[in-house]
Coordinates of C-alpha atoms in Angstrom, one line a residue:
Chain U
M9 CA 37.8 -9.5 5.7
D10 CA 37.9 -13.1 7.0
F11 CA 35.4 -14.8 4.7
A12 CA 36.0 -18.2 6.3
T13 CA 34.5 -16.7 9.5
L14 CA 31.5 -15.5 7.6
D15 CA 31.0 -19.0 6.1
K16 CA 30.9 -20.2 9.7
K17 CA 28.6 -17.5 10.7
A18 CA 26.2 -18.4 7.8
A19 CA 26.3 -22.0 9.0
T20 CA 25.4 -21.1 12.5
L21 CA 22.6 -18.8 11.3
R22 CA 21.3 -21.6 9.1
I23 CA 20.9 -23.7 12.3
D24 CA 19.1 -20.8 14.0
A25 CA 16.7 -20.4 11.1
L26 CA 16.1 -24.1 10.7
T27 CA 15.5 -24.4 14.4
A28 CA 13.0 -21.6 14.4
I29 CA 11.1 -23.1 11.5
H30 CA 11.3 -26.5 13.2
K31 CA 9.8 -25.2 16.4
A32 CA 7.1 -23.4 14.5
N33 CA 6.6 -26.6 12.4
S34 CA 5.9 -24.1 9.7
G35 CA 8.0 -21.9 7.4
H36 CA 10.0 -21.7 4.2
T37 CA 13.0 -24.0 4.6
G38 CA 14.3 -24.0 1.1
S39 CA 14.1 -20.3 0.5
S40 CA 15.6 -19.3 3.8
M41 CA 18.6 -21.6 3.1
S42 CA 19.1 -20.3 -0.5
C43 CA 19.3 -16.7 0.5
M44 CA 21.3 -17.0 3.8
D45 CA 24.7 -16.3 2.3
I46 CA 23.4 -13.3 0.4
L47 CA 22.0 -11.9 3.7
V48 CA 25.2 -12.6 5.5
A49 CA 27.2 -10.7 2.9
L50 CA 24.8 -7.8 3.3
Y51 CA 24.7 -7.7 7.1
Y52 CA 28.2 -8.8 8.0
G53 CA 30.2 -7.8 4.9
G54 CA 30.6 -4.2 5.8
V55 CA 28.5 -3.0 2.8
M56 CA 25.4 -1.8 4.6
R57 CA 25.3 1.1 7.1
I58 CA 23.2 -0.1 10.0
D59 CA 23.4 0.0 13.8
P60 CA 21.4 -2.7 15.7
K61 CA 21.5 -0.4 18.8
K62 CA 19.9 2.4 16.7
P63 CA 17.5 0.7 14.3
Q64 CA 16.1 4.1 13.3
M65 CA 19.5 5.7 12.8
P66 CA 18.8 8.7 10.4
D67 CA 21.6 8.0 8.0
R68 CA 21.1 4.2 7.8
D69 CA 20.9 2.2 4.6
Y70 CA 17.7 0.2 3.9
F71 CA 17.1 -3.4 3.3
V72 CA 13.9 -4.8 1.9
L73 CA 13.2 -8.5 1.8
S74 CA 11.0 -8.5 -1.3
K75 CA 10.9 -12.3 -1.2
G76 CA 9.3 -12.0 2.3
H77 CA 9.0 -15.8 2.8
G78 CA 12.8 -15.9 3.4
A79 CA 12.0 -14.2 6.7
P80 CA 13.4 -16.9 9.0
A81 CA 16.9 -16.3 7.5
L82 CA 16.6 -12.5 8.1
Y83 CA 15.1 -13.0 11.6
A84 CA 18.1 -15.2 12.6
I85 CA 20.5 -12.4 11.5
L86 CA 18.6 -9.6 13.1
A87 CA 18.5 -11.6 16.4
D88 CA 22.2 -12.4 16.1
L89 CA 23.0 -8.7 15.6
G90 CA 20.8 -7.8 18.6
F91 CA 17.9 -6.0 16.9
F92 CA 15.7 -8.1 19.2
D93 CA 16.2 -10.9 21.7
K94 CA 17.2 -14.2 20.3
S95 CA 14.5 -16.0 22.3
E96 CA 12.0 -14.4 19.9
L97 CA 13.1 -17.0 17.3
D98 CA 11.5 -19.7 19.5
H99 CA 8.1 -18.2 19.0
L100 CA 8.2 -17.7 15.2
R101 CA 4.8 -17.8 13.6
Q102 CA 3.0 -18.3 17.0
A103 CA 0.0 -16.3 18.2
S104 CA 0.8 -13.0 19.9
A105 CA 4.5 -13.4 19.1
L106 CA 6.7 -10.7 17.5
L107 CA 8.0 -12.7 14.5
Q108 CA 5.2 -13.0 11.9
G109 CA 5.4 -15.5 9.1
H110 CA 6.4 -12.7 6.8
P111 CA 8.3 -9.5 7.7
V112 CA 6.3 -6.7 9.3
I113 CA 7.6 -3.2 10.0
K114 CA 7.0 -3.4 13.8
I115 CA 9.8 -5.9 14.1
P116 CA 13.1 -4.0 15.0
G117 CA 15.3 -4.0 11.9
I118 CA 12.5 -4.7 9.4
E119 CA 12.0 -1.8 7.1
A120 CA 9.2 -2.9 5.0
T121 CA 6.1 -5.1 5.4
T122 CA 6.5 -7.7 2.6
G123 CA 5.3 -11.2 1.8
S124 CA 3.0 -10.4 -1.1
L125 CA 5.5 -10.9 -3.9
G126 CA 6.5 -8.1 -6.2
Q127 CA 5.6 -5.3 -3.8
G128 CA 8.9 -5.1 -1.9
I129 CA 10.9 -4.0 -4.9
S130 CA 8.4 -1.2 -5.5
M131 CA 8.7 -0.1 -1.9
A132 CA 12.5 -0.1 -2.3
V133 CA 12.1 2.1 -5.3
G134 CA 9.9 4.5 -3.2
I135 CA 12.5 4.6 -0.4
A136 CA 15.3 5.3 -3.0
L137 CA 13.2 8.0 -4.6
A138 CA 12.6 9.7 -1.3
I139 CA 16.3 9.5 -0.4
K140 CA 17.1 11.2 -3.8
A141 CA 14.5 13.8 -3.1
D142 CA 16.1 14.6 0.2
R143 CA 19.6 14.6 -1.4
E144 CA 20.9 12.1 1.0
D145 CA 23.7 9.6 0.4
R146 CA 22.0 6.3 1.5
D147 CA 21.6 3.0 -0.3
V148 CA 18.6 0.7 -0.6
F149 CA 19.0 -3.0 -1.0
A150 CA 16.3 -5.4 -2.0
L151 CA 16.3 -9.2 -2.2
L152 CA 14.0 -10.8 -4.8
G153 CA 13.3 -14.4 -5.5
D154 CA 13.5 -15.7 -9.1
G155 CA 9.9 -17.0 -9.0
E156 CA 8.9 -13.6 -7.8
L157 CA 10.1 -12.2 -11.1
Q158 CA 6.9 -13.6 -12.6
E159 CA 5.0 -10.8 -10.8
G160 CA 4.3 -8.1 -13.4
Q161 CA 4.8 -5.5 -10.6
V162 CA 8.5 -6.4 -10.5
W163 CA 8.9 -5.1 -14.0
E164 CA 6.8 -2.0 -13.3
A165 CA 9.3 -1.3 -10.5
A166 CA 12.3 -2.1 -12.8
M167 CA 11.0 0.4 -15.3
A168 CA 10.6 3.1 -12.7
A169 CA 14.0 2.5 -11.1
A170 CA 15.7 2.9 -14.4
H171 CA 13.5 5.9 -15.5
Y172 CA 14.4 7.8 -12.3
R173 CA 18.1 6.7 -12.5
L174 CA 18.1 5.2 -9.0
D175 CA 21.8 4.4 -8.6
N176 CA 21.2 4.2 -4.9
L177 CA 19.2 1.0 -5.4
V178 CA 20.7 -2.5 -5.5
A179 CA 18.5 -5.5 -6.2
I180 CA 19.8 -9.0 -5.7
V181 CA 18.0 -12.0 -7.2
D182 CA 18.2 -15.2 -5.2
H183 CA 18.2 -17.4 -8.3
N184 CA 17.5 -20.8 -6.9
K185 CA 15.5 -21.9 -9.9
L186 CA 12.6 -23.5 -8.0
Q187 CA 9.2 -22.4 -6.8
I188 CA 6.3 -24.1 -5.0
D189 CA 4.8 -25.9 -8.0
G190 CA 8.1 -26.9 -9.6
P191 CA 11.1 -25.5 -11.5
C192 CA 10.7 -21.9 -12.5
S193 CA 11.5 -22.9 -16.1
G194 CA 8.5 -25.2 -16.1
V195 CA 6.0 -23.2 -14.1
M196 CA 6.6 -20.0 -16.0
N197 CA 10.0 -19.4 -17.5
V198 CA 11.7 -16.3 -16.1
A199 CA 14.9 -16.7 -18.1
P200 CA 16.9 -14.8 -19.3
I201 CA 16.9 -12.8 -16.1
A202 CA 20.1 -10.7 -16.8
D203 CA 19.0 -9.8 -20.3
K204 CA 15.6 -8.7 -19.1
F205 CA 17.0 -6.3 -16.5
E206 CA 19.6 -5.1 -18.9
A207 CA 16.8 -4.3 -21.4
F208 CA 15.0 -2.4 -18.7
G209 CA 18.0 -0.2 -18.2
W210 CA 19.7 -1.8 -15.2
K211 CA 23.4 -2.6 -14.7
V212 CA 23.6 -6.3 -14.3
I213 CA 26.3 -8.1 -12.2
P214 CA 26.1 -11.9 -12.7
L215 CA 27.7 -14.0 -10.1
V216 CA 29.2 -17.5 -10.3
S217 CA 27.7 -18.5 -7.0
G218 CA 25.3 -16.8 -4.6
H219 CA 26.9 -18.9 -1.8
N220 CA 30.4 -17.4 -2.2
I221 CA 30.3 -14.6 0.4
E222 CA 33.5 -13.0 -0.8
E223 CA 32.1 -12.8 -4.4
L224 CA 28.9 -11.4 -3.0
V225 CA 30.6 -8.7 -1.0
L226 CA 32.7 -7.6 -3.9
A227 CA 29.7 -7.5 -6.2
I228 CA 27.6 -5.4 -3.7
T229 CA 30.6 -3.0 -3.2
K230 CA 30.8 -2.6 -7.0
A231 CA 27.0 -2.2 -7.3
K232 CA 27.1 0.7 -4.8
N233 CA 29.5 2.6 -7.0
I234 CA 27.5 2.3 -10.3
A235 CA 26.3 5.7 -11.3
R236 CA 23.0 6.8 -13.0
Q237 CA 21.4 3.5 -13.1
P238 CA 20.1 0.8 -10.7
T239 CA 22.1 -2.4 -10.3
V240 CA 20.9 -6.0 -10.1
I241 CA 23.1 -8.8 -8.9
V242 CA 21.9 -12.1 -10.2
A243 CA 23.1 -14.7 -7.7
P244 CA 22.7 -18.4 -8.7
T245 CA 21.9 -20.3 -5.6
V246 CA 20.8 -23.8 -4.4
K247 CA 17.4 -24.0 -2.8
G248 CA 17.8 -25.7 0.6
K249 CA 21.6 -25.0 0.5
G250 CA 23.3 -26.5 3.5
V251 CA 20.7 -29.2 4.1
P252 CA 21.9 -31.9 1.8
F253 CA 18.7 -33.9 1.6
A254 CA 16.7 -30.7 0.9
E255 CA 19.0 -29.2 -1.7
N256 CA 17.3 -28.6 -5.0
K257 CA 14.1 -30.2 -3.8
V258 CA 10.8 -28.5 -4.5
S259 CA 9.2 -30.5 -1.7
Y260 CA 11.2 -28.5 0.9
H261 CA 9.9 -25.1 -0.2
G262 CA 7.5 -24.5 2.6
V263 CA 7.9 -27.3 5.2
A264 CA 9.8 -27.5 8.5
L265 CA 12.4 -30.2 9.1
S266 CA 11.4 -33.1 11.3
E267 CA 13.2 -34.0 14.6
A268 CA 15.2 -36.7 12.8
E269 CA 16.1 -34.3 9.9
M270 CA 17.3 -31.7 12.4
A271 CA 19.4 -34.3 14.2
E272 CA 21.0 -35.1 10.9
V273 CA 21.7 -31.6 9.6
V274 CA 22.7 -29.7 12.7
P275 CA 26.0 -31.6 13.2
L276 CA 26.8 -31.1 9.5
L277 CA 26.3 -27.3 9.8
Q278 CA 28.3 -27.2 13.0
G279 CA 31.0 -29.0 11.1
V280 CA 31.3 -26.1 8.7
G281 CA 32.6 -24.1 11.6
D282 CA 34.9 -26.9 12.8
R283 CA 36.6 -27.1 9.4
V284 CA 37.4 -23.4 9.6
Chain W
M1 CA -25.0 28.7 -7.6
E2 CA -21.2 28.3 -7.9
K3 CA -20.1 24.9 -8.9
I4 CA -16.6 23.4 -8.5
A5 CA -15.4 19.8 -8.9
T6 CA -14.0 18.2 -5.8
R7 CA -11.0 17.0 -7.9
A8 CA -10.3 20.6 -8.9
A9 CA -10.5 21.7 -5.2
F10 CA -8.0 18.9 -4.4
G11 CA -5.6 20.2 -7.0
E12 CA -5.8 23.7 -5.4
A13 CA -5.5 22.4 -1.9
I14 CA -2.5 20.1 -2.4
A15 CA -0.6 22.9 -4.3
E16 CA -1.2 25.2 -1.3
L17 CA -0.4 22.6 1.4
G18 CA 2.8 21.6 -0.4
A19 CA 4.4 24.8 0.9
K20 CA 3.4 24.1 4.5
Y21 CA 4.1 20.4 4.5
R22 CA 7.6 19.9 2.9
N23 CA 7.2 16.1 3.1
I24 CA 4.2 15.9 0.9
M25 CA 4.9 13.9 -2.2
V26 CA 2.4 13.6 -5.1
L27 CA 2.3 10.5 -7.3
D28 CA 0.3 10.1 -10.5
A29 CA -0.3 7.3 -12.9
D30 CA -0.5 9.2 -16.2
L31 CA -3.6 11.0 -15.2
A32 CA -2.1 14.1 -13.6
S33 CA -4.2 16.4 -15.9
S34 CA -7.3 14.6 -14.6
T35 CA -6.4 14.4 -11.0
K36 CA -5.5 18.1 -11.1
T37 CA -2.1 17.7 -9.6
L38 CA -0.3 19.7 -12.3
K39 CA -0.3 22.9 -10.2
F40 CA 1.6 21.0 -7.4
A41 CA 4.0 19.5 -10.0
Q42 CA 4.8 23.0 -11.3
A43 CA 5.3 24.4 -7.8
F44 CA 7.3 21.4 -6.5
P45 CA 8.8 19.6 -9.4
G46 CA 11.1 17.6 -7.2
R47 CA 8.2 16.2 -5.2
H48 CA 5.9 15.1 -8.0
F49 CA 6.5 11.7 -9.6
N50 CA 4.7 10.3 -12.6
I51 CA 4.9 6.5 -12.2
G52 CA 3.2 5.9 -15.6
I53 CA 0.3 3.6 -16.2
A54 CA 1.3 1.3 -13.3
E55 CA -1.1 1.8 -10.4
Q56 CA 0.2 -1.2 -8.3
N57 CA 3.7 0.1 -8.6
M58 CA 2.5 3.6 -7.6
M59 CA 0.9 2.4 -4.4
S60 CA 3.9 0.4 -3.3
I61 CA 6.3 3.2 -4.2
A62 CA 4.1 5.5 -2.1
A63 CA 4.5 3.0 0.7
G64 CA 8.2 3.2 0.4
M65 CA 8.1 6.9 0.5
A66 CA 6.0 6.8 3.7
I67 CA 8.6 4.4 5.2
K68 CA 11.1 7.2 4.6
G69 CA 8.8 9.7 6.5
K70 CA 7.0 11.3 3.6
I71 CA 3.3 12.0 3.2
P72 CA 2.6 10.5 -0.2
F73 CA -0.6 11.3 -2.1
A74 CA -1.1 8.6 -4.6
C75 CA -3.6 9.8 -7.2
T76 CA -5.5 8.2 -10.0
F77 CA -9.1 7.3 -11.1
A78 CA -10.9 5.7 -8.1
I79 CA -11.5 2.5 -10.0
F80 CA -7.7 1.9 -10.6
A81 CA -6.6 3.2 -7.2
T82 CA -8.9 1.0 -5.2
G83 CA -9.5 -1.9 -7.7
R84 CA -6.3 -2.5 -9.6
A85 CA -4.1 -1.8 -6.6
W86 CA -6.3 -3.0 -3.8
E87 CA -3.9 -5.6 -2.5
Q88 CA -1.0 -3.2 -2.6
I89 CA -3.0 -0.8 -0.4
R90 CA -4.2 -3.6 1.9
N91 CA -0.9 -5.4 2.5
G92 CA 1.6 -2.6 1.8
I93 CA -0.1 0.5 3.1
A94 CA -2.9 -0.2 5.6
Y95 CA -1.4 -3.3 7.3
P96 CA 1.8 -1.5 8.3
N97 CA -0.4 1.6 9.0
L98 CA 1.7 3.9 6.7
N99 CA 0.9 7.5 6.2
V100 CA -0.2 7.2 2.6
K101 CA -3.1 9.1 1.2
V102 CA -4.9 7.3 -1.6
V103 CA -6.8 9.8 -3.8
G104 CA -9.4 8.4 -6.1
S105 CA -10.8 10.9 -8.6
H106 CA -13.6 10.1 -11.0
S107 CA -15.7 8.0 -8.6
G108 CA -19.2 6.9 -9.4
I109 CA -21.4 7.1 -12.5
M110 CA -20.7 10.9 -12.4
T111 CA -17.6 9.9 -14.4
G112 CA -20.0 9.8 -17.2
E113 CA -19.1 9.2 -20.9
D114 CA -16.1 6.9 -20.3
G115 CA -18.6 4.3 -19.2
A116 CA -18.8 1.5 -16.7
T117 CA -15.1 0.4 -16.9
H118 CA -14.1 3.8 -15.5
Q119 CA -16.9 4.3 -13.0
A120 CA -15.8 3.2 -9.5
L121 CA -19.0 2.0 -7.7
E122 CA -17.5 -0.4 -5.2
D123 CA -14.5 1.6 -4.0
I124 CA -16.1 2.7 -0.7
A125 CA -16.9 -1.0 0.1
V126 CA -13.5 -2.4 -0.6
M127 CA -11.6 0.5 1.1
R128 CA -13.7 0.6 4.3
A129 CA -13.3 -3.1 4.9
I130 CA -9.6 -2.6 5.4
P131 CA -8.4 -2.1 9.0
N132 CA -6.6 1.2 9.7
M133 CA -8.0 2.7 6.6
K134 CA -10.2 5.9 6.8
V135 CA -12.6 6.8 4.0
F136 CA -13.7 10.4 3.3
C137 CA -15.9 11.6 0.5
P138 CA -16.3 15.4 0.5
A139 CA -19.5 17.1 -0.9
D140 CA -18.0 20.3 -2.2
A141 CA -14.8 22.3 -2.9
Y142 CA -14.5 23.8 0.6
E143 CA -15.1 20.5 2.3
T144 CA -12.5 18.9 0.1
K145 CA -10.0 21.5 1.2
A146 CA -10.9 21.0 4.8
V147 CA -10.6 17.2 4.5
I148 CA -7.2 17.5 2.9
A149 CA -6.0 19.8 5.7
S150 CA -7.2 17.3 8.3
M151 CA -5.5 14.4 6.4
C152 CA -2.2 16.3 6.5
E153 CA -2.4 16.7 10.3
D154 CA -3.6 13.2 11.1
F155 CA -1.2 10.3 10.7
G156 CA -2.4 7.2 8.9
P157 CA -3.8 5.8 5.6
V158 CA -6.8 7.5 4.1
Y159 CA -8.9 6.9 1.0
L160 CA -10.1 10.2 -0.4
R161 CA -13.0 9.8 -2.8
L162 CA -13.4 12.6 -5.4
G163 CA -15.6 13.3 -8.3
R164 CA -15.2 14.4 -11.9
S165 CA -18.0 17.0 -12.4
A166 CA -18.5 20.3 -10.8
V167 CA -20.8 20.2 -7.8
P168 CA -22.6 23.1 -6.0
V169 CA -20.6 24.9 -3.3
L170 CA -22.2 24.2 0.1
Y171 CA -19.7 25.5 2.6
D172 CA -17.2 28.3 2.9
E173 CA -13.6 28.7 4.0
K174 CA -14.6 28.7 7.7
Y175 CA -15.7 25.1 7.5
R176 CA -13.7 22.6 9.5
F177 CA -13.8 18.9 9.0
K178 CA -13.6 16.3 11.8
P179 CA -13.1 12.6 11.0
G180 CA -16.0 10.7 12.5
K181 CA -18.4 13.7 12.4
G182 CA -21.4 14.1 10.1
D183 CA -22.8 17.4 9.4
V184 CA -26.5 18.3 9.6
L185 CA -26.9 20.7 6.6
R186 CA -30.7 21.0 7.0
D187 CA -32.8 19.9 9.9
G188 CA -36.2 18.3 9.7
T189 CA -38.6 16.2 11.7
D190 CA -40.2 13.6 9.5
I191 CA -37.4 11.9 7.7
T192 CA -33.6 11.9 7.5
I193 CA -31.6 11.6 4.2
F194 CA -28.0 10.6 4.7
A195 CA -25.9 11.6 1.7
V196 CA -22.3 11.7 0.7
G197 CA -20.2 13.4 -2.0
S198 CA -22.0 14.4 -5.1
T199 CA -25.4 13.3 -3.7
V200 CA -25.4 15.8 -0.9
S201 CA -26.5 18.8 -3.0
R202 CA -29.1 16.5 -4.7
A203 CA -30.4 15.5 -1.3
L204 CA -30.8 19.1 -0.3
S205 CA -32.7 19.8 -3.5
A206 CA -34.9 16.8 -2.7
A207 CA -35.5 18.1 0.8
E208 CA -36.8 21.4 -0.7
I209 CA -39.2 19.5 -3.0
L210 CA -40.4 17.4 -0.1
E211 CA -40.9 20.5 2.0
S212 CA -43.3 21.8 -0.6
Q213 CA -45.1 18.4 -0.3
G214 CA -45.4 18.8 3.4
V215 CA -42.5 16.5 4.4
S216 CA -39.9 17.9 6.7
A217 CA -36.5 16.3 5.8
R218 CA -33.2 16.4 7.7
V219 CA -30.2 16.1 5.4
C220 CA -26.9 14.8 6.8
N221 CA -23.6 15.0 5.0
M222 CA -21.7 11.9 5.9
C223 CA -18.3 12.8 4.3
S224 CA -16.6 10.7 7.0
I225 CA -17.8 7.2 5.9
K226 CA -15.1 5.6 8.1
P227 CA -15.1 6.4 10.9
I228 CA -18.8 7.0 10.8
D229 CA -20.8 9.3 13.1
E230 CA -22.8 6.7 15.0
D231 CA -24.3 9.3 17.4
L232 CA -25.7 11.4 14.5
I233 CA -27.2 8.2 12.9
L234 CA -28.8 7.1 16.1
E235 CA -30.0 10.5 17.0
S236 CA -31.6 10.9 13.6
A237 CA -33.2 7.5 14.0
R238 CA -34.8 8.6 17.3
K239 CA -35.8 12.0 16.0
T240 CA -37.2 11.2 12.5
K241 CA -38.1 7.5 12.5
K242 CA -37.7 7.1 8.7
L243 CA -34.3 7.0 7.2
F244 CA -32.8 7.1 3.7
S245 CA -29.3 6.9 2.4
V246 CA -28.2 8.1 -1.1
E247 CA -24.8 7.5 -2.7
D248 CA -23.2 7.3 -6.2
H249 CA -22.0 3.8 -5.3
Q250 CA -23.4 0.3 -5.1
I251 CA -25.9 0.0 -2.3
I252 CA -23.9 -3.0 -1.1
G253 CA -21.0 -2.1 1.1
G254 CA -21.2 1.7 0.8
L255 CA -22.7 4.5 2.9
G256 CA -26.1 2.8 3.2
S257 CA -24.4 -0.4 4.4
A258 CA -22.3 1.5 7.0
I259 CA -25.4 3.2 8.4
S260 CA -27.3 -0.1 8.4
E261 CA -24.6 -1.7 10.5
V262 CA -24.9 1.0 13.1
L263 CA -28.7 0.9 13.2
A264 CA -28.8 -2.9 13.4
E265 CA -26.1 -3.2 16.1
A266 CA -27.8 -0.6 18.2
G267 CA -31.1 -2.5 17.9
S268 CA -32.8 0.6 16.7
G269 CA -35.5 -1.1 14.8
I270 CA -35.7 1.9 12.5
P271 CA -35.8 1.0 8.8
L272 CA -33.4 2.5 6.3
K273 CA -34.0 2.6 2.6
R274 CA -30.8 2.7 0.6
I275 CA -30.7 4.7 -2.6
G276 CA -27.8 4.0 -4.9
M277 CA -26.6 1.7 -7.7
H278 CA -27.7 -1.9 -8.1
K279 CA -25.8 -2.6 -11.3
F280 CA -22.9 -1.5 -13.5
G281 CA -23.2 2.0 -15.0
E282 CA -22.9 3.0 -18.7
S283 CA -21.8 5.9 -20.9
G284 CA -23.8 9.1 -20.8
K285 CA -23.8 12.6 -19.5
D286 CA -23.6 12.7 -15.7
E287 CA -26.9 14.4 -15.3
D288 CA -28.6 12.0 -17.7
L289 CA -27.2 9.0 -15.7
Y290 CA -28.2 10.5 -12.4
R291 CA -31.7 10.9 -13.7
K292 CA -31.8 7.4 -15.2
Y293 CA -30.5 5.7 -12.1
G294 CA -32.6 7.8 -9.7
L295 CA -29.7 9.6 -8.0
D296 CA -31.1 13.1 -8.8
A297 CA -33.4 15.1 -6.5
E298 CA -36.5 13.8 -8.3
G299 CA -35.3 10.2 -7.9
I300 CA -34.7 10.7 -4.2
V301 CA -38.2 12.2 -3.8
R302 CA -39.8 9.3 -5.7
V303 CA -38.3 6.8 -3.2
V304 CA -39.1 8.9 -0.2
S305 CA -42.7 9.4 -1.4
G306 CA -43.1 5.8 -2.6

């Protein structure tokens, strides 16, 4: 696999997501940027069985965006893959438009209605349990935020996934270390994340960087082959990644970039492609 | 008169329907012996899941199963189903219109000795406010079975409200339930009593006492609280001119409120007196509590005669 091409793809999709948020003048910039490379690894890394032409394909794998506010990143990918027309991105968060502020099931390619934190991972557990009950060979992937781990329901889900030995479930934590009110460590410390999941009975795969798509694809491939227990990939990321002035800035959690900021960042992201 | 708890009828029905509907899944939150799902669990061990004491997780897991095409029945005490996990039901089940059936047993002060913390008295109010969500509260064992059969046929989220104690059998196996339809169990010309669940048989007893006092009472079973039978409400208003509702639930937001909305919007001008709870419950035997809070036949008669 040509991972340099995927880096370029992620940069292009960052522009699409930022543009959609900019046009809406509303949306989660920092979070969409921190999870983009993880989503690119999932959707372009050959690890997930999906077909944009057949969104309801009976043997497809499932993806649940438990951190639903990362929706613009996922929407950019689904549009790029052809689940829906790319022009829908221009109407993100607008009245009567398809693309809601947080993912809803009626959008082609979206499997679970999320946005209320903590619920998506439980839904992923439910899908994985139903797959097991039907004796099918399908995987369920869920992306969580690190702030989201403060929701008690996440740990209820973690307990259930281990109890039912859901080895068809792979969770990925977008560990960007920031939330709306400040650093996670200051608002409500979630560390140590890996130890907690391990104690709950999960296999933990810690990454060096959640922005290294090759490392992500290898980890996801490994996670799919873990038997008799669920796996969590803890992916250290940078909130606002790819937007230098927004990186690691709490203030860019839920705001759109201005016209001037877009003019500054778009050439930089286009340059990622050029360097390849 | 034969008496069977609606939760017991639910346990029988779901175990029977499990064979017909292979995609039914039953979820419990450590109360399977109380929600009476053990028979289903024994018959279909691969389709029964105890989620432990984690109602929020149970509702979202049910949502996930419905995403995969299952018909999950998520069962626990009504207070925990609709209170603890309200937002999981609202955002994760009703908003995406998933085919999840929320089953709340032990509703109302009928729950008895466990006391106010375990007596759901606001569950109808908080469930019926949610778009896409239907709310059914059967009056006896046969109606419970008929409602569950209907729930399996009709797609979409439902809140099924059940009770702990045995209640008199009012129907037989021929009874068919239709969402949005009330049932006139006894006709009368002076007043109408709209009742639901455990209060239906008590309303019928009240009607007999009233008859002996020269008052002719119509009694309507309003099992389908949402959608509600507007035609029956308005017809009763025209025909009897004096209306009462009785429910083991707060008078705010429940059956009485639902009927009031219909009467007010139609400009009927016919008054409705709501009989129900005005405060939290307490521990006690169910019959003692029904007597104390005026939900028994004598209590209903007192209000009607007052």
